[in-house]
Amino acid sequence: MATETAKAKGNEKKRLIDEIDLDQKRTLVFKLARTVPPRGRSDKGDWDQPYQPIYQVKNPCLVYDEATGRERWLRLLKGHSSIWRDEQEQDKTLTQREISALIVKPTFYSGVLQAKLPVDKALVRFLMNHDDFSEKENRIGNRPAVFTLLNKEKEGKTNIDFLRKRKEATDAALMAPKDDMLAHCAYLNIATVDEFGQDYSEDYIRTQYVAASEAKPIDFLNTFKSATLKTFQAVRAAINSGII
């Protein structure tokens, strides 16, 4: 067991729950990942909510615990700080009937569940270790996620990274020499002549080139002056010269 645990901790990746300060006063919002088809319209003419009006999270639940490298039963009990059944069972003061009465059913209303820290620390740990959580790395049975965490910090970082990539791609498109731009345009299937075979102006082509860099900046940068593009240029030159 000790070897198994050490091995699991040695390979452990930093999880989302490890990045959250559970003692900080804040509200975490969990949201259902699945939607349901509308059943009809209300008296006001609005469609039904896209989520079940009430959804209860499975408790207890068998999960893979990354910290110990083994399967464990996850269970949320009212007033108990531990979320693991094997640790809860060490409390000999509780009878089975009392335990059954203490089992909590975390509930989503109209697709949303709010957890207020630091009071709901056990609830947050339970949800983020649950097999139905979208960020759970090792989900037993590989089932689709049922709920996720609205993580504005992570969403903001992703957006900033994308904006930086887009600026890098746009700058590259604006500054690229004409010959390099034309070769890349050919690779990206950006038209450089009109339907009558007349060449577009350099400014018009560059406008389309910049637009392509803004639309898909990562793909643009991955092929800009890459080995693949150079190979494409060499083959294109050979075809144009009649070598192949």
GROMACS .gro file of C-alpha atoms in nm:
model
  244
    1MET     CA    1   0.000   0.000   0.000
    2ALA     CA    2   0.281   0.244   0.091
    3THR     CA    3   0.454   0.177  -0.242
    4GLU     CA    4   0.128   0.222  -0.431
    5THR     CA    5   0.059   0.552  -0.256
    6ALA     CA    6   0.410   0.684  -0.307
    7LYS     CA    7   0.392   0.595  -0.675
    8ALA     CA    8   0.060   0.777  -0.711
    9LYS     CA    9   0.194   1.088  -0.538
   10GLY     CA   10   0.508   1.081  -0.748
   11ASN     CA   11   0.304   1.096  -1.069
   12GLU     CA   12   0.046   1.334  -0.930
   13LYS     CA   13  -0.048   1.635  -1.143
   14LYS     CA   14  -0.166   1.955  -0.985
   15ARG     CA   15  -0.545   1.939  -0.977
   16LEU     CA   16  -0.791   2.226  -0.992
   17ILE     CA   17  -0.888   2.174  -0.629
   18ASP     CA   18  -0.523   2.221  -0.528
   19GLU     CA   19  -0.533   2.572  -0.679
   20ILE     CA   20  -0.835   2.684  -0.474
   21ASP     CA   21  -0.797   2.834  -0.126
   22LEU     CA   22  -1.078   2.662   0.064
   23ASP     CA   23  -1.032   2.900   0.359
   24GLN     CA   24  -1.090   3.212   0.149
   25LYS     CA   25  -1.434   3.368   0.185
   26ARG     CA   26  -1.596   3.334  -0.158
   27THR     CA   27  -1.876   3.161  -0.345
   28LEU     CA   28  -1.803   2.886  -0.596
   29VAL     CA   29  -2.067   2.822  -0.860
   30PHE     CA   30  -2.109   2.474  -1.006
   31LYS     CA   31  -2.322   2.426  -1.317
   32LEU     CA   32  -2.473   2.124  -1.487
   33ALA     CA   33  -2.287   2.033  -1.804
   34ARG     CA   34  -2.582   1.851  -1.955
   35THR     CA   35  -2.886   2.024  -2.098
   36VAL     CA   36  -3.231   1.882  -2.158
   37PRO     CA   37  -3.464   1.948  -2.452
   38PRO     CA   38  -3.744   2.198  -2.375
   39ARG     CA   39  -4.078   2.042  -2.296
   40GLY     CA   40  -4.279   2.348  -2.398
   41ARG     CA   41  -4.341   2.715  -2.328
   42SER     CA   42  -4.448   2.885  -2.007
   43ASP     CA   43  -4.759   3.105  -1.974
   44LYS     CA   44  -4.534   3.400  -2.068
   45GLY     CA   45  -4.426   3.227  -2.387
   46ASP     CA   46  -4.073   3.145  -2.264
   47TRP     CA   47  -3.914   2.809  -2.332
   48ASP     CA   48  -3.836   2.582  -2.036
   49GLN     CA   49  -3.499   2.615  -1.868
   50PRO     CA   50  -3.228   2.412  -2.051
   51TYR     CA   51  -3.153   2.220  -1.729
   52GLN     CA   52  -3.346   1.989  -1.504
   53PRO     CA   53  -3.534   2.196  -1.242
   54ILE     CA   54  -3.380   1.977  -0.968
   55TYR     CA   55  -3.081   1.746  -0.995
   56GLN     CA   56  -2.926   1.560  -0.700
   57VAL     CA   57  -2.563   1.448  -0.709
   58LYS     CA   58  -2.501   1.080  -0.645
   59ASN     CA   59  -2.389   1.025  -0.284
   60PRO     CA   60  -2.207   0.800  -0.201
   61CYS     CA   61  -2.002   0.745  -0.516
   62LEU     CA   62  -1.712   0.515  -0.601
   63VAL     CA   63  -1.421   0.719  -0.740
   64TYR     CA   64  -1.052   0.690  -0.818
   65ASP     CA   65  -0.859   0.888  -0.557
   66GLU     CA   66  -0.551   1.036  -0.726
   67ALA     CA   67  -0.391   1.115  -0.389
   68THR     CA   68  -0.376   0.749  -0.281
   69GLY     CA   69  -0.375   0.582  -0.622
   70ARG     CA   70  -0.674   0.358  -0.551
   71GLU     CA   71  -1.051   0.342  -0.571
   72ARG     CA   72  -1.238   0.478  -0.268
   73TRP     CA   73  -1.596   0.549  -0.171
   74LEU     CA   74  -1.670   0.921  -0.165
   75ARG     CA   75  -1.943   1.017   0.082
   76LEU     CA   76  -2.064   1.352   0.212
   77LEU     CA   77  -2.203   1.353   0.565
   78LYS     CA   78  -2.358   1.650   0.740
   79GLY     CA   79  -2.122   1.784   1.005
   80HIS     CA   80  -1.832   1.553   0.907
   81SER     CA   81  -1.512   1.707   0.771
   82SER     CA   82  -1.391   1.392   0.591
   83ILE     CA   83  -1.540   1.306   0.252
   84TRP     CA   84  -1.409   0.947   0.251
   85ARG     CA   85  -1.621   0.658   0.378
   86ASP     CA   86  -1.324   0.459   0.508
   87GLU     CA   87  -1.219   0.753   0.727
   88GLN     CA   88  -1.575   0.820   0.843
   89GLU     CA   89  -1.613   0.457   0.949
   90GLN     CA   90  -1.331   0.506   1.198
   91ASP     CA   91  -1.573   0.722   1.398
   92LYS     CA   92  -1.724   0.451   1.618
   93THR     CA   93  -1.967   0.693   1.783
   94LEU     CA   94  -2.198   0.685   1.477
   95THR     CA   95  -2.441   0.401   1.418
   96GLN     CA   96  -2.540   0.295   1.066
   97ARG     CA   97  -2.885   0.450   1.116
   98GLU     CA   98  -2.730   0.781   1.222
   99ILE     CA   99  -2.496   0.774   0.921
  100SER     CA  100  -2.789   0.719   0.684
  101ALA     CA  101  -2.964   1.021   0.835
  102LEU     CA  102  -2.654   1.237   0.786
  103ILE     CA  103  -2.603   1.164   0.415
  104VAL     CA  104  -2.627   1.491   0.221
  105LYS     CA  105  -2.779   1.514  -0.127
  106PRO     CA  106  -2.607   1.810  -0.299
  107THR     CA  107  -2.876   1.960  -0.522
  108PHE     CA  108  -2.864   2.169  -0.838
  109TYR     CA  109  -3.159   2.403  -0.889
  110SER     CA  110  -3.218   2.508  -1.252
  111GLY     CA  111  -2.870   2.383  -1.333
  112VAL     CA  112  -2.682   2.570  -1.058
  113LEU     CA  113  -2.535   2.481  -0.717
  114GLN     CA  114  -2.359   2.745  -0.505
  115ALA     CA  115  -2.103   2.657  -0.237
  116LYS     CA  116  -2.002   2.923   0.013
  117LEU     CA  117  -1.646   2.899   0.143
  118PRO     CA  118  -1.510   2.844   0.399
  119VAL     CA  119  -1.833   2.697   0.544
  120ASP     CA  120  -1.887   2.448   0.259
  121LYS     CA  121  -1.531   2.313   0.237
  122ALA     CA  122  -1.644   1.950   0.262
  123LEU     CA  123  -1.907   2.005  -0.008
  124VAL     CA  124  -1.649   2.159  -0.244
  125ARG     CA  125  -1.402   1.874  -0.184
  126PHE     CA  126  -1.683   1.623  -0.242
  127LEU     CA  127  -1.795   1.781  -0.570
  128MET     CA  128  -1.443   1.827  -0.708
  129ASN     CA  129  -1.349   1.465  -0.630
  130HIS     CA  130  -1.678   1.330  -0.767
  131ASP     CA  131  -1.679   1.102  -1.069
  132ASP     CA  132  -1.931   1.330  -1.244
  133PHE     CA  133  -1.711   1.644  -1.218
  134SER     CA  134  -1.578   1.770  -1.552
  135GLU     CA  135  -1.223   1.829  -1.421
  136LYS     CA  136  -1.191   1.480  -1.268
  137GLU     CA  137  -0.886   1.338  -1.438
  138ASN     CA  138  -0.948   0.965  -1.382
  139ARG     CA  139  -1.320   0.908  -1.420
  140ILE     CA  140  -1.430   0.548  -1.360
  141GLY     CA  141  -1.601   0.411  -1.670
  142ASN     CA  142  -1.506   0.726  -1.862
  143ARG     CA  143  -1.866   0.857  -1.846
  144PRO     CA  144  -1.951   1.207  -1.970
  145ALA     CA  145  -1.927   1.477  -1.704
  146VAL     CA  146  -2.250   1.588  -1.537
  147PHE     CA  147  -2.139   1.916  -1.379
  148THR     CA  148  -1.856   2.168  -1.398
  149LEU     CA  149  -1.716   2.463  -1.205
  150LEU     CA  150  -1.755   2.815  -1.340
  151ASN     CA  151  -1.390   2.914  -1.314
  152LYS     CA  152  -1.353   3.279  -1.412
  153GLU     CA  153  -0.980   3.283  -1.331
  154LYS     CA  154  -0.906   2.993  -1.565
  155GLU     CA  155  -1.141   3.132  -1.831
  156GLY     CA  156  -0.969   3.471  -1.807
  157LYS     CA  157  -0.621   3.320  -1.846
  158THR     CA  158  -0.734   3.118  -2.148
  159ASN     CA  159  -0.878   3.430  -2.309
  160ILE     CA  160  -0.564   3.636  -2.243
  161ASP     CA  161  -0.344   3.360  -2.387
  162PHE     CA  162  -0.562   3.354  -2.699
  163LEU     CA  163  -0.548   3.733  -2.736
  164ARG     CA  164  -0.168   3.727  -2.708
  165LYS     CA  165  -0.147   3.458  -2.974
  166ARG     CA  166  -0.382   3.653  -3.197
  167LYS     CA  167  -0.170   3.969  -3.164
  168GLU     CA  168   0.147   3.769  -3.238
  169ALA     CA  169  -0.018   3.619  -3.548
  170THR     CA  170  -0.153   3.955  -3.666
  171ASP     CA  171   0.186   4.121  -3.624
  172ALA     CA  172   0.349   3.840  -3.823
  173ALA     CA  173   0.091   3.874  -4.101
  174LEU     CA  174   0.140   4.250  -4.123
  175MET     CA  175   0.521   4.233  -4.129
  176ALA     CA  176   0.574   3.926  -4.349
  177PRO     CA  177   0.768   3.991  -4.673
  178LYS     CA  178   0.552   3.969  -4.984
  179ASP     CA  179   0.703   3.643  -5.114
  180ASP     CA  180   0.662   3.472  -4.776
  181MET     CA  181   0.305   3.598  -4.752
  182LEU     CA  182   0.215   3.468  -5.099
  183ALA     CA  183   0.363   3.126  -5.023
  184HIS     CA  184   0.173   3.106  -4.695
  185CYS     CA  185  -0.146   3.224  -4.866
  186ALA     CA  186  -0.117   2.938  -5.113
  187TYR     CA  187  -0.074   2.694  -4.824
  188LEU     CA  188  -0.375   2.842  -4.641
  189ASN     CA  189  -0.588   2.849  -4.958
  190ILE     CA  190  -0.619   3.227  -4.953
  191ALA     CA  191  -0.699   3.349  -5.304
  192THR     CA  192  -0.441   3.580  -5.464
  193VAL     CA  193  -0.618   3.612  -5.804
  194ASP     CA  194  -0.979   3.686  -5.896
  195GLU     CA  195  -1.216   3.466  -6.098
  196PHE     CA  196  -1.069   3.609  -6.421
  197GLY     CA  197  -0.713   3.518  -6.328
  198GLN     CA  198  -0.614   3.877  -6.250
  199ASP     CA  199  -0.381   3.930  -5.955
  200TYR     CA  200  -0.526   4.097  -5.648
  201SER     CA  201  -0.331   4.395  -5.516
  202GLU     CA  202  -0.078   4.331  -5.238
  203ASP     CA  203  -0.285   4.537  -4.994
  204TYR     CA  204  -0.600   4.334  -5.069
  205ILE     CA  205  -0.414   4.004  -5.026
  206ARG     CA  206  -0.256   4.120  -4.701
  207THR     CA  207  -0.599   4.221  -4.570
  208GLN     CA  208  -0.722   3.865  -4.628
  209TYR     CA  209  -0.399   3.728  -4.482
  210VAL     CA  210  -0.439   3.932  -4.163
  211ALA     CA  211  -0.803   3.825  -4.136
  212ALA     CA  212  -0.693   3.460  -4.154
  213SER     CA  213  -0.436   3.520  -3.878
  214GLU     CA  214  -0.704   3.670  -3.654
  215ALA     CA  215  -0.954   3.391  -3.718
  216LYS     CA  216  -0.717   3.102  -3.640
  217PRO     CA  217  -0.404   3.247  -3.479
  218ILE     CA  218  -0.265   2.918  -3.343
  219ASP     CA  219  -0.297   2.737  -3.678
  220PHE     CA  220  -0.151   3.043  -3.850
  221LEU     CA  221   0.155   3.055  -3.623
  222ASN     CA  222   0.209   2.679  -3.637
  223THR     CA  223   0.247   2.694  -4.018
  224PHE     CA  224   0.412   3.038  -4.047
  225LYS     CA  225   0.774   2.975  -4.159
  226SER     CA  226   0.742   2.612  -4.048
  227ALA     CA  227   0.923   2.312  -4.198
  228THR     CA  228   0.589   2.201  -4.346
  229LEU     CA  229   0.550   2.534  -4.524
  230LYS     CA  230   0.906   2.520  -4.659
  231THR     CA  231   0.844   2.173  -4.795
  232PHE     CA  232   0.520   2.297  -4.952
  233GLN     CA  233   0.710   2.590  -5.112
  234ALA     CA  234   0.978   2.356  -5.251
  235VAL     CA  235   0.721   2.118  -5.402
  236ARG     CA  236   0.522   2.412  -5.546
  237ALA     CA  237   0.837   2.560  -5.701
  238ALA     CA  238   0.928   2.221  -5.851
  239ILE     CA  239   0.581   2.186  -6.003
  240ASN     CA  240   0.590   2.539  -6.146
  241SER     CA  241   0.934   2.477  -6.302
  242GLY     CA  242   0.825   2.144  -6.453
  243ILE     CA  243   1.068   1.934  -6.247
  244ILE     CA  244   0.779   1.722  -6.112
   0.00000   0.00000   0.00000
